[in-house]
Coordinates of C-alpha atoms in Angstrom, one line a residue:
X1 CA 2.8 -20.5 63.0
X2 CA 3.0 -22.6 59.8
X3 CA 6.7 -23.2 60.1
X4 CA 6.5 -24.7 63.5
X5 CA 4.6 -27.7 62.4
X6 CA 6.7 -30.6 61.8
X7 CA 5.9 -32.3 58.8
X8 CA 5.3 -35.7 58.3
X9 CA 3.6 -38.0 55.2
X10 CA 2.4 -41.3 55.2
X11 CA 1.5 -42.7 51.6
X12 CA -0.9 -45.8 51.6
X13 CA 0.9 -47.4 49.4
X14 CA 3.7 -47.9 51.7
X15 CA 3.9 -51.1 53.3
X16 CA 1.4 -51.6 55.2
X17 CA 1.1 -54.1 58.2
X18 CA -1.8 -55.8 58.9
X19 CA -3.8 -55.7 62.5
X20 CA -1.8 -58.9 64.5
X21 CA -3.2 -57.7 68.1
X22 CA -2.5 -55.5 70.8
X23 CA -0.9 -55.2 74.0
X24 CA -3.6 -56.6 76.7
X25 CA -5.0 -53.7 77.9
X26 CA -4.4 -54.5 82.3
X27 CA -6.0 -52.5 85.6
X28 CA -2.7 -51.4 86.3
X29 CA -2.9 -47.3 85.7
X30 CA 0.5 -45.4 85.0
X31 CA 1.9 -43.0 86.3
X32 CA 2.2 -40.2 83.8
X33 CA -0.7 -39.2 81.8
X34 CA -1.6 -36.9 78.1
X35 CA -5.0 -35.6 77.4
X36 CA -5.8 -35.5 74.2
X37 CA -8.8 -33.3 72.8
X38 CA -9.9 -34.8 69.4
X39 CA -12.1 -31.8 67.6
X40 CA -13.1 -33.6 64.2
X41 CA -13.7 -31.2 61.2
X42 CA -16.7 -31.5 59.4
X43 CA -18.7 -29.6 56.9
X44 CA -20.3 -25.6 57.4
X45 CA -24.0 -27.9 57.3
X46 CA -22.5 -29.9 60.2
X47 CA -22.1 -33.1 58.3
X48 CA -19.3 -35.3 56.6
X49 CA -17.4 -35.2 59.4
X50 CA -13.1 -36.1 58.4
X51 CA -12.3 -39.6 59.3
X52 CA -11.3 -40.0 62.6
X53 CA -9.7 -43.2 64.1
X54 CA -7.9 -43.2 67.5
X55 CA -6.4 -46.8 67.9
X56 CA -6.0 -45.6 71.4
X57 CA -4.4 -49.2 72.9
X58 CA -1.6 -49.0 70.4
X59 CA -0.8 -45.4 71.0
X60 CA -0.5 -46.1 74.6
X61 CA 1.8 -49.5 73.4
X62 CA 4.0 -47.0 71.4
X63 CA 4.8 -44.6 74.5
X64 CA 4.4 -48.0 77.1
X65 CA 8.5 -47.4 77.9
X66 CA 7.7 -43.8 78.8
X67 CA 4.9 -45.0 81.6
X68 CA 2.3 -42.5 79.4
X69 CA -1.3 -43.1 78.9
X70 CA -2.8 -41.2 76.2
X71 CA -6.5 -40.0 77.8
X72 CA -9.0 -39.2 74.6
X73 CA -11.8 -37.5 75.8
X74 CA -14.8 -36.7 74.0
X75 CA -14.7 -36.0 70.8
X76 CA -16.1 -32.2 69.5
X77 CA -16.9 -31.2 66.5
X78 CA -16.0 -28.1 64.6
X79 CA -18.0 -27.0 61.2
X80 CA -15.8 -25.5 58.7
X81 CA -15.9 -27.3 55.4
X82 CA -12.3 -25.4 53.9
X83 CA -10.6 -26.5 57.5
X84 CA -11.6 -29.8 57.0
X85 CA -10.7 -30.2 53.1
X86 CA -7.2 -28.3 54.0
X87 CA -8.1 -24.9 51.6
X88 CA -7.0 -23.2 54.2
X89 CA -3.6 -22.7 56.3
X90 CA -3.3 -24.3 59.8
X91 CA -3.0 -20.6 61.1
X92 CA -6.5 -20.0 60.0
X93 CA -7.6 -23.1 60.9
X94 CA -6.5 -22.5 64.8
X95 CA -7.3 -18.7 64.7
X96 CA -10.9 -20.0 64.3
X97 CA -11.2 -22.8 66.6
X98 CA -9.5 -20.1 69.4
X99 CA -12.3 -17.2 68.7
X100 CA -15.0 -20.1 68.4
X101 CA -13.8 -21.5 72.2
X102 CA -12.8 -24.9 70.3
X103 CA -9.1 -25.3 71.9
X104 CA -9.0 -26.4 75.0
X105 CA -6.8 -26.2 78.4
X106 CA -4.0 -23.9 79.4
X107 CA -1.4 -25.4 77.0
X108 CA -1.3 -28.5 78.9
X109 CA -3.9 -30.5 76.5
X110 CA -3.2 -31.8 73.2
X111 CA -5.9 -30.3 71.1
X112 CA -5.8 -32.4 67.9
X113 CA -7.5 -31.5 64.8
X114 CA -8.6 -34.3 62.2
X115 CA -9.6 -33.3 59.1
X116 CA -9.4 -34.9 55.3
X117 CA -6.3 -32.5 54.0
X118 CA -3.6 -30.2 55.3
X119 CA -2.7 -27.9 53.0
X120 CA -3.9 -29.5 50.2
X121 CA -2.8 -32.7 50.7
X122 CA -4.5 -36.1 51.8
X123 CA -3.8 -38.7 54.0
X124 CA -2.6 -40.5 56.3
X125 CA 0.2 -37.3 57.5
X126 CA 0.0 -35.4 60.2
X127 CA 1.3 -31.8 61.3
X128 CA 2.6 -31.6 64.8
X129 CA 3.2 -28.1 66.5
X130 CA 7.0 -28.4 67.9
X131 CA 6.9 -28.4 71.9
X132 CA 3.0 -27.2 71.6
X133 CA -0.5 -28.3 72.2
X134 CA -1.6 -28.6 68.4
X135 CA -2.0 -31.7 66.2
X136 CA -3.4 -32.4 62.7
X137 CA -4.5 -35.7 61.5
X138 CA -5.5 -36.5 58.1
X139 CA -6.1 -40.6 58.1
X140 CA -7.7 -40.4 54.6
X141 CA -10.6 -42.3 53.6
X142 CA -9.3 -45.5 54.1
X143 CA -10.0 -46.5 57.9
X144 CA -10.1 -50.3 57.9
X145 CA -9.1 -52.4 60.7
X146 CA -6.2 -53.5 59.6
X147 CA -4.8 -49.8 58.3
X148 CA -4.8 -49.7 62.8
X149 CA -1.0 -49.6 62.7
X150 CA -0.8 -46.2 60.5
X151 CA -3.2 -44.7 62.1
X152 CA -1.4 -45.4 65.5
X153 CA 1.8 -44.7 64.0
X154 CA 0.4 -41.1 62.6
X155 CA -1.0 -40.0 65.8
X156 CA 1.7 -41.1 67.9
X157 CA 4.6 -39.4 65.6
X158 CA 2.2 -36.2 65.1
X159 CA 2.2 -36.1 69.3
X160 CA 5.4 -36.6 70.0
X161 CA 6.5 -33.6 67.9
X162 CA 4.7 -31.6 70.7
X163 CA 6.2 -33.7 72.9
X164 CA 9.6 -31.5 71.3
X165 CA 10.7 -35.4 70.1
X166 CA 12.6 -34.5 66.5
X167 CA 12.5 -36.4 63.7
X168 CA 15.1 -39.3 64.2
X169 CA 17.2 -38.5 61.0
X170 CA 17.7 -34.5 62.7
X171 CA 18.8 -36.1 66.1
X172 CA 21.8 -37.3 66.4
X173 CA 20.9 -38.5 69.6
X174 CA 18.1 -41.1 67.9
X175 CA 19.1 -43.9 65.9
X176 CA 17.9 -43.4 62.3
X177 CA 19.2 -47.1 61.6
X178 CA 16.2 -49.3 64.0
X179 CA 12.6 -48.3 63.8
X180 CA 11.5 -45.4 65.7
X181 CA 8.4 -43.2 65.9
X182 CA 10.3 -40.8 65.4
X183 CA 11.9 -42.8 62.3
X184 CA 12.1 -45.4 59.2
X185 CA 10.6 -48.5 59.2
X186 CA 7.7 -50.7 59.6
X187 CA 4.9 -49.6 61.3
X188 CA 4.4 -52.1 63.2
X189 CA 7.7 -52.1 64.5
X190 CA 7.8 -48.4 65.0
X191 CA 4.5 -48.4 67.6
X192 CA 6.6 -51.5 69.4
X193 CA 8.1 -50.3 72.7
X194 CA 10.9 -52.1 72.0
X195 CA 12.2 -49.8 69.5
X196 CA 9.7 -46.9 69.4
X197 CA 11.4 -44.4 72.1
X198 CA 14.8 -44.7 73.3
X199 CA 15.8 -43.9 76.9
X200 CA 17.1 -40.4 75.7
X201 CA 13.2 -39.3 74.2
X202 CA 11.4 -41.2 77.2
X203 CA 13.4 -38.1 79.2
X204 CA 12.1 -35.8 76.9
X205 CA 8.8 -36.6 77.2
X206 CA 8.5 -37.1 81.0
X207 CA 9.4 -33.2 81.4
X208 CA 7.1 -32.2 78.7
X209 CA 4.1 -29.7 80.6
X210 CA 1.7 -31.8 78.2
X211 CA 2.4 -34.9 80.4
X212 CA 1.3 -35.0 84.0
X213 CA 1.1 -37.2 87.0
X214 CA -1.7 -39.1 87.0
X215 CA -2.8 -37.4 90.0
X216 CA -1.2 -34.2 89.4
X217 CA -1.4 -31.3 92.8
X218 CA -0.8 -28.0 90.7
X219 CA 1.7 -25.4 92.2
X220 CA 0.9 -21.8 92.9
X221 CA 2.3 -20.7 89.3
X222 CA 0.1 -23.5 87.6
X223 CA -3.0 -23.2 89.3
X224 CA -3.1 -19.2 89.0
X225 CA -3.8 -19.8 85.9
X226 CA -5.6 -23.1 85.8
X227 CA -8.0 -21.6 88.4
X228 CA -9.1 -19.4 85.6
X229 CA -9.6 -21.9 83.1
X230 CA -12.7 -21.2 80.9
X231 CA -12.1 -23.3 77.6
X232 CA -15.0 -25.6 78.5
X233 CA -17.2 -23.1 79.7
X234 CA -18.3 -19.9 80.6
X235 CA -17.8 -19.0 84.2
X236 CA -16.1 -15.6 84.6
X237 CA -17.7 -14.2 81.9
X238 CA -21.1 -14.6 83.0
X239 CA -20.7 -13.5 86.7
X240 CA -22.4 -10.2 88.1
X241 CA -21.4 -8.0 91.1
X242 CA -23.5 -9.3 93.7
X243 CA -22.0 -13.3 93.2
X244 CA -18.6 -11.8 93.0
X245 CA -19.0 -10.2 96.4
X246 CA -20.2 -13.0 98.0
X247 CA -17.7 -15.7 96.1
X248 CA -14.6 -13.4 97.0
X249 CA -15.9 -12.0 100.4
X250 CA -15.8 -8.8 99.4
X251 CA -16.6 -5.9 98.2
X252 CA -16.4 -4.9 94.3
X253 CA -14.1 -1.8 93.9
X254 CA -16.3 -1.2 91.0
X255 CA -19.4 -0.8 89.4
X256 CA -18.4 -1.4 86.0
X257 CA -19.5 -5.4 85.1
X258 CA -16.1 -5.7 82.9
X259 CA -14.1 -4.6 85.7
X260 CA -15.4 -6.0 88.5
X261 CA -14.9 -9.6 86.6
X262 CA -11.3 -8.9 86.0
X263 CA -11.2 -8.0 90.2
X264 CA -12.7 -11.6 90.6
X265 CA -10.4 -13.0 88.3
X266 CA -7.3 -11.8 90.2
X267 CA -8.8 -12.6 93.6
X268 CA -9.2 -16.4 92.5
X269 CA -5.4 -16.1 91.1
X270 CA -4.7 -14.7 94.4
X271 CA -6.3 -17.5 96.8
X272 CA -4.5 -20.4 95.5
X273 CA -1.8 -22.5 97.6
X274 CA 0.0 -25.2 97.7
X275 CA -0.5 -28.3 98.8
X276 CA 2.0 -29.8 101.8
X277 CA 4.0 -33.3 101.5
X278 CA 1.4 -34.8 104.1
X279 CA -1.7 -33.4 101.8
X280 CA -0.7 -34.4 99.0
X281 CA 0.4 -38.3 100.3
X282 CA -3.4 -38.2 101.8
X283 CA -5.2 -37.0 99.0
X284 CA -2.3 -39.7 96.4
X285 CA -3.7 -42.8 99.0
X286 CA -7.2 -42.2 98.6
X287 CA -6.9 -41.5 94.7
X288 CA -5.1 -45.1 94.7
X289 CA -7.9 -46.7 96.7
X290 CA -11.1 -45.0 94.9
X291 CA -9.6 -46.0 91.2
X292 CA -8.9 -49.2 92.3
X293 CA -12.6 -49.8 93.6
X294 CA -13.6 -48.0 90.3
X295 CA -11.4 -50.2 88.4
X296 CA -13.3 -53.5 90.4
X297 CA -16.6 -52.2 89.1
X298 CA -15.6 -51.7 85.6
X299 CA -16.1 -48.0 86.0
X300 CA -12.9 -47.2 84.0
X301 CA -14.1 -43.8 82.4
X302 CA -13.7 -42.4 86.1
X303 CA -10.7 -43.9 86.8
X304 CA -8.7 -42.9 83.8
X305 CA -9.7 -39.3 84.1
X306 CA -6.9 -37.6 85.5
X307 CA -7.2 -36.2 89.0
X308 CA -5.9 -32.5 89.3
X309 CA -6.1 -31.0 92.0
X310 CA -5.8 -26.8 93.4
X311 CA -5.6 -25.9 96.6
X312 CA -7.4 -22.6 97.9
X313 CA -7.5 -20.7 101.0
X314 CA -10.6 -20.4 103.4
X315 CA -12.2 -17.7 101.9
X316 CA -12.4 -18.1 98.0
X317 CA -16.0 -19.4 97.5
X318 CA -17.3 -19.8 101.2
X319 CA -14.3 -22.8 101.3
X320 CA -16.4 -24.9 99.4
X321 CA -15.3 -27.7 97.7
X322 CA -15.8 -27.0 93.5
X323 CA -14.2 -27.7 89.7
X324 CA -13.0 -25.7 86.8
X325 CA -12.3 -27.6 84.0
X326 CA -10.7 -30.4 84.7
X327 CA -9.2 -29.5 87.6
X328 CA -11.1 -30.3 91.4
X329 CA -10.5 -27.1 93.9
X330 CA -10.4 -27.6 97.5
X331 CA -10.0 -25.7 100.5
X332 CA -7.2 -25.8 102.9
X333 CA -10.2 -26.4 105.7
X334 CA -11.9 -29.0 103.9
X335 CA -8.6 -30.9 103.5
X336 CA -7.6 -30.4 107.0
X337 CA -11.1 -31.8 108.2
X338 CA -11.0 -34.6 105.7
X339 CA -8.1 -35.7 106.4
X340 CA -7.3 -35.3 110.1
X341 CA -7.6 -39.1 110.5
X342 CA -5.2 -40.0 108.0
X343 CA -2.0 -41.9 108.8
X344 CA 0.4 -44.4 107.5
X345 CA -1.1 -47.3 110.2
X346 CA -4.4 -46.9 109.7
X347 CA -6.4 -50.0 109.8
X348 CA -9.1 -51.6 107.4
X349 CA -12.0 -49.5 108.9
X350 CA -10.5 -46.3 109.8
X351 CA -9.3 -46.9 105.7
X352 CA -13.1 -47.4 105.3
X353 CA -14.0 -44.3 107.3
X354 CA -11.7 -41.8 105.2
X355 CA -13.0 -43.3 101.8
X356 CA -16.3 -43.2 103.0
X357 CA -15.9 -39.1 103.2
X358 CA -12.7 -37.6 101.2
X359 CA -13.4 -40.2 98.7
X360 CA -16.7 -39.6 98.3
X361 CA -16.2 -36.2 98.0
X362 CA -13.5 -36.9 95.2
X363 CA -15.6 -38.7 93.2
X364 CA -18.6 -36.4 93.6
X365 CA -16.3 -33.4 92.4
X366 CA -14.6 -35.8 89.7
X367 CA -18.2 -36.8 87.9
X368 CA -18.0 -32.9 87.5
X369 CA -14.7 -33.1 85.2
X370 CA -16.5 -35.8 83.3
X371 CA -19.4 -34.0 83.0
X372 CA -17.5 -31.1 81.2
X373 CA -15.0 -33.7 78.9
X374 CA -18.1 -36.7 77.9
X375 CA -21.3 -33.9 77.4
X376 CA -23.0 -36.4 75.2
X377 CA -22.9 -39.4 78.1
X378 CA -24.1 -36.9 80.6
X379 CA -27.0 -35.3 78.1
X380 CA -28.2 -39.1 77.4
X381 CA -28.7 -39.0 81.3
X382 CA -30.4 -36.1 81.2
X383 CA -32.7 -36.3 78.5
X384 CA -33.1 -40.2 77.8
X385 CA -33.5 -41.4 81.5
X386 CA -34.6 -38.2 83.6
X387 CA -36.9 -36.6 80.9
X388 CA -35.0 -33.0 81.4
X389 CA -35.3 -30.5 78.2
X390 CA -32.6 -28.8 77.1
X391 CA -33.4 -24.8 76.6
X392 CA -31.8 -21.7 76.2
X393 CA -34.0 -19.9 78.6
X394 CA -34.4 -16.0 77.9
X395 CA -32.6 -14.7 81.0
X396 CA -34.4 -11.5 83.0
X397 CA -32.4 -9.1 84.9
X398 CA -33.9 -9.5 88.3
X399 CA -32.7 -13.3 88.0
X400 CA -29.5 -12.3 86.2
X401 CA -28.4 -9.7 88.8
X402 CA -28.8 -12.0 91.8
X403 CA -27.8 -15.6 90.5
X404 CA -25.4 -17.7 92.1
X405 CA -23.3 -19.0 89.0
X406 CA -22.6 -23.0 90.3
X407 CA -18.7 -23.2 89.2
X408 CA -20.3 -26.9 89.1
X409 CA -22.6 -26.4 86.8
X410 CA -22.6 -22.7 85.3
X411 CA -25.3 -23.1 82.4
X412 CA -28.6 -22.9 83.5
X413 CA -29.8 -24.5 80.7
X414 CA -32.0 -27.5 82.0
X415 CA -36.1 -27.6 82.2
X416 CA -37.7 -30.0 84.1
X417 CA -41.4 -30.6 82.0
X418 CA -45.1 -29.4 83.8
X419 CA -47.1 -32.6 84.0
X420 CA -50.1 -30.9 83.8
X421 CA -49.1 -28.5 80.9
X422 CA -47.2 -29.9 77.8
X423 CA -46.1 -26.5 77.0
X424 CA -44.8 -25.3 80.5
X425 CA -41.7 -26.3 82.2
X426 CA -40.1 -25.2 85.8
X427 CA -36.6 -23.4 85.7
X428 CA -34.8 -23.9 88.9
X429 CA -32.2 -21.3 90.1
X430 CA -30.6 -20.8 92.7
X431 CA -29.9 -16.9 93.9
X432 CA -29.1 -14.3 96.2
X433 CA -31.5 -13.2 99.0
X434 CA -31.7 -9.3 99.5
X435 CA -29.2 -8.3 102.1
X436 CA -27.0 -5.8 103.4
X437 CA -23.7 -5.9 102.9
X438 CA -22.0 -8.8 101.1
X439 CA -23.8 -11.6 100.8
X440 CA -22.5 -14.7 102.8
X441 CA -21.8 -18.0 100.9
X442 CA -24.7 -20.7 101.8
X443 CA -26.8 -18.6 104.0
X444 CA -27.5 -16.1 101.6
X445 CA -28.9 -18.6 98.6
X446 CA -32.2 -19.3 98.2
X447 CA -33.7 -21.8 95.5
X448 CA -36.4 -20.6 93.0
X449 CA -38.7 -22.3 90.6
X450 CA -39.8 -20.1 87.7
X451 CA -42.7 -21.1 85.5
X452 CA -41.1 -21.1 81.9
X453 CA -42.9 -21.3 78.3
X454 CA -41.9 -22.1 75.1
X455 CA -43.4 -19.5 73.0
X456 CA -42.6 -18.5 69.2
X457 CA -39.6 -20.7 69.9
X458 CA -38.6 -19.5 72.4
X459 CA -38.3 -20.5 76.2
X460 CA -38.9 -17.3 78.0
X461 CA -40.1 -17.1 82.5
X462 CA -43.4 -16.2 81.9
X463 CA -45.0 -13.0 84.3
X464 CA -47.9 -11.9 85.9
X465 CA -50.3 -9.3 85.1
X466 CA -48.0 -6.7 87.3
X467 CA -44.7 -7.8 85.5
X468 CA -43.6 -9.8 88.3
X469 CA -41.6 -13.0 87.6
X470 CA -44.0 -16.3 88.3
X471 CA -42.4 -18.4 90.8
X472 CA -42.4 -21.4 93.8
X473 CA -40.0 -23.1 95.7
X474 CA -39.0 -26.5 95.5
X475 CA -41.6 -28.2 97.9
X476 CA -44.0 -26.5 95.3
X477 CA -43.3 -29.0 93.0
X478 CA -42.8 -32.1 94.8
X479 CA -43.1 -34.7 92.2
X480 CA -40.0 -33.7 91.2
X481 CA -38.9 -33.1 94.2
X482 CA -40.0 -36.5 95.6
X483 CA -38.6 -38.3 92.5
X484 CA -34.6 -38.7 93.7
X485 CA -33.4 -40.4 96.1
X486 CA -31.3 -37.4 97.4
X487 CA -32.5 -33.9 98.9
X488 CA -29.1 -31.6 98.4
X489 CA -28.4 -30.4 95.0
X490 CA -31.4 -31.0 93.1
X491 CA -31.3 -27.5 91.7
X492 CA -29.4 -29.1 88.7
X493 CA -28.5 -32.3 87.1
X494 CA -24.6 -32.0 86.9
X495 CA -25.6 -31.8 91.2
X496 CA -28.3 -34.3 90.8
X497 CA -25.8 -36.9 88.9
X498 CA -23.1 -36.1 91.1
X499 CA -24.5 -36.7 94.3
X500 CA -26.0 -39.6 93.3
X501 CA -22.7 -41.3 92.2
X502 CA -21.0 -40.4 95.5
X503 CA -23.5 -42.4 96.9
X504 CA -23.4 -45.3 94.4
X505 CA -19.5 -45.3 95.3
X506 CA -20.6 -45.5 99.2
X507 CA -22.2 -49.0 98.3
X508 CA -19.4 -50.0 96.2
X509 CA -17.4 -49.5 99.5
X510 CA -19.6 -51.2 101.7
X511 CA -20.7 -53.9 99.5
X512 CA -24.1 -53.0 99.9
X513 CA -26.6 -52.8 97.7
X514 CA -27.2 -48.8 96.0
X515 CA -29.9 -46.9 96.8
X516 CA -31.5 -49.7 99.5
X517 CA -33.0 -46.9 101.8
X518 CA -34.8 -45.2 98.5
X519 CA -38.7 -45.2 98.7
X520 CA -40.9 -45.8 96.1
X521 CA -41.1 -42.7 94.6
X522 CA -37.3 -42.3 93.8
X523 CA -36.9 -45.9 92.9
X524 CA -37.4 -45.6 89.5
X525 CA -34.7 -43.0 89.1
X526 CA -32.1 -44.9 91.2
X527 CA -32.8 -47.6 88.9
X528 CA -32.1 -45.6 84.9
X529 CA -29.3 -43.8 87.1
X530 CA -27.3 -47.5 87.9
X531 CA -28.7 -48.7 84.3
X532 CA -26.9 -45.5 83.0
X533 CA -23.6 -46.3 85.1
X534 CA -22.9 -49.7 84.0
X535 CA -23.4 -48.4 80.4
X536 CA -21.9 -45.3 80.0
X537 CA -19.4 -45.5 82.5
X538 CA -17.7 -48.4 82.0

């Protein structure tokens, strides 16, 4: 692999231009879009993380001509002191970050490394993977403001070498005379759309499978493999025969656990579709409208999350509406119902009407995406304003073989704290009722509170004196019940979160204000949940 990174070295003691401004960041969203992973390399302790810098407005300036928006999501971090201090190859650098589940996507997401050396040698250079999804970025020590224009320049450079954009002086078809990312010159002038791509890369780069439409409807080919996405999380891995049954409607060919995940996995390939000319115009209008409400609000990490979008037939996952990765999945009958009013003459409140359900159910499956791509945003939520404790619970079989793994929200890994016991906490799960046959999506599930402790360290469902799991129902703990001001989906805070936001984006379209009906007892949630929105999500 090591000879398929393009090499590129930036010395600090080049000239170096100075930070003069940027282009004015406007409301207007384009129409192609690059996510970019950033996984920073720090030490094996976990500290001294490599300098990292994403100048992110300038990166988007140096690919304006190309209509491309450069979408950084959260950054991750990776503990390997040689990766990061470049004793080590790239090869072993990504053959580690692949078995550790660091890289990310199908090959359609830049994951880009930044560490203090590659191959030995400091920064600012880069390595770019030739027409792939890898990056490396070494910005040395030296991150001050007005360096902005190297660092810009590196990342943008590094990119476009996945991007299959040569270096200017090995393409005849690029100028090596005029500035150029791709080029010589100064880097100012090499980020500034007037010289950094000419017409002949911006074609390039439009066809590259890293870029996408901003609202992207995935083919049969690309969402058979999207579908089974698990780079962000487990969700295949972790599912047992009787969810598999009831998520595929029907029965496992096998007993074997291995085998009857690989059966699920090519039944999900199996139910995707594609979307029709009319669909995907419906789905395109409402997108338009709900960023554009978003954008109002100052809700822009929403907004500039790219909406993908698999369709599935009827009888994958009861036809319920759900996310992997970053991808929202819907069902051919939940499109046909929410959109059967949808026309090119609609007026302002049948407009209204359709926002009021497709779009709230868009941005309740889009919080989802975000809640995969910005963890430490939603965990602040979680933790800081909800008073949720993060565990990894001790799992027993007889919850393990019947659980219902939420594609929303597949880690059960969320207590909710006993107020009349400091050291006992309730573990809500939903699972499968006993039945005959193959259990049926909705009707089948049944929510269950176990009574968890935290002992020796450990969080473990605690039993009775027969060996029986201790356990309620939700109305058997009602002050938690009680406490938010929404009744579906309360079995988990990714639900919780998202629920709650498609309601918040009802107000936004009715200009009323959120959460008026709530009682008292919910009131104070509603209130850290908005506080949380207009920080976190702007």
């Amino acid at each position: 692999m090591k000879d398929i990174y393009i090499k590129s070295c930036f010395s600090l003691f080049l000239f170096i231009v100075g930070f003069k401004g940027i282009a004015q960041q406007t409301d207007k969203l384009t129409p192609f879009i690059l996510i970019v992973q950033p996984i920073i390399v720090q030490s094996d302790e976990g500290a001294d993380p490599a300098s990292m810098a994403i100048p992110e407005n300038l990166v988007d300036y140096a690919y304006s001509r190309a209509e491309v928006d450069f979408h950084f999501l959260e950054p991750i971090f990776l503990n390997n002191t040689k990766a990061r201090d470049g004793l080590i190859n790239l090869d072993s650098i990504v053959r580690i970050a692949d078995k550790e589940g660091y890289l990310k996507g199908q090959n359609d997401i830049v994951n880009m490394f930044f560490v203090n050396a590659v191959d030995g040698h400091k920064g600012p250079l880069g390595r770019g993977m030739m027409g792939g999804n890898l990056t490396f970025i070494a910005l040395g020590n030296d991150t001050r403001k007005e360096n902005v224009n190297i660092q810009a320049f590196v990342i943008a450079h590094e990119v476009g070498h996945n991007l299959s954009l040569k270096h200017s002086i090995d393409d005849e078809n690029v100028p090596d005379s005029i500035p150029n990312i791709q080029g010589d010159g100064d880097f100012k002038d090499r980020i500034n759309p007037k010289f950094s791509l000419n017409q002949y890369q911006i074609d390039i780069v439009q066809k590259s499978p890293l870029v996408h439409p901003r609202v992207d409807f995935l083919n049969t080919e690309r969402a058979a493999k999207a579908i089974l996405d698990e780079s962000y999380e487990p969700y295949f891995s972790q599912l047992q025969i009787r969810e598999i049954e009831a998520f595929t409607n029907s029965k496992a060919p096998t007993t074997n656990l291995d085998e009857a995940r690989e059966y699920a996995k090519e039944k999900f390939a199996l139910a995707v579709t594609d979307f029709s000319e009319r669909e995907k115009k419906c789905i395109s209008f409402v997108v338009d409208k709900i960023n554009g409400i978003l954008l109002e609000n100052d809700l822009g990490l929403m907004a500039y999350q790219p909406w993908r979008f698999i369709k599935v037939e009827d009888w994958l996952c009861g036809g319920f509406a759900h996310t992997r990765g970053t991808y929202i999945i819907l069902s051919q009958r939940h499109i046909d119902h929410l959109s059967k009013t949808w026309n090119n003459n609609m007026t302002a409140e049948e407009v209204r009407t359709l926002l009021e359900n497709m779009g709230a159910l868009l941005v309740h499956e889009q919080m989802h995406s975000l809640q995969r791509t910005f963890k430490s945003k939603f965990e602040i939520l979680y933790t800081e304003y909800w008073s949720f404790t993060k565990a990894d619970v001790l799992n027993d079989s007889t919850i393990r073989n019947n659980q219902v793994s939420n594609p929303d929200a597949p880690i059960a890994e969320w207590l909710i704290a006993n107020p009349k016991d400091a050291k006992s906490f309730y573990w809500v799960r939903t699972l499968l009722k006993e039945t005959e046959g193959i259990p049926v999506m909705g009707k089948d599930f049944t929510d269950r509170v176990f009574v968890v402790k935290k002992i020796n360290g450990k969080y473990s469902p605690i039993k009775s004196e027969d060996g029986n799991l201790i356990y309620t129902n939700l109305d058997g703990i009602d002050f938690y019940k009680n406490a938010f001001p929404i009744s579906r989906g309360i079995d988990h805070p990714n639900e919780i979160s998202a629920y709650m936001f498609s309601d918040y984006f009802e107000s936004l379209i009715s200009n009323t204000n959120p959460f008026q009906e709530t009682d008292r007892k919910s009131l104070k949630i509603s209130d850290l949940f908005i506080e949380w929105i207009k920080k976190e999500m702007k």
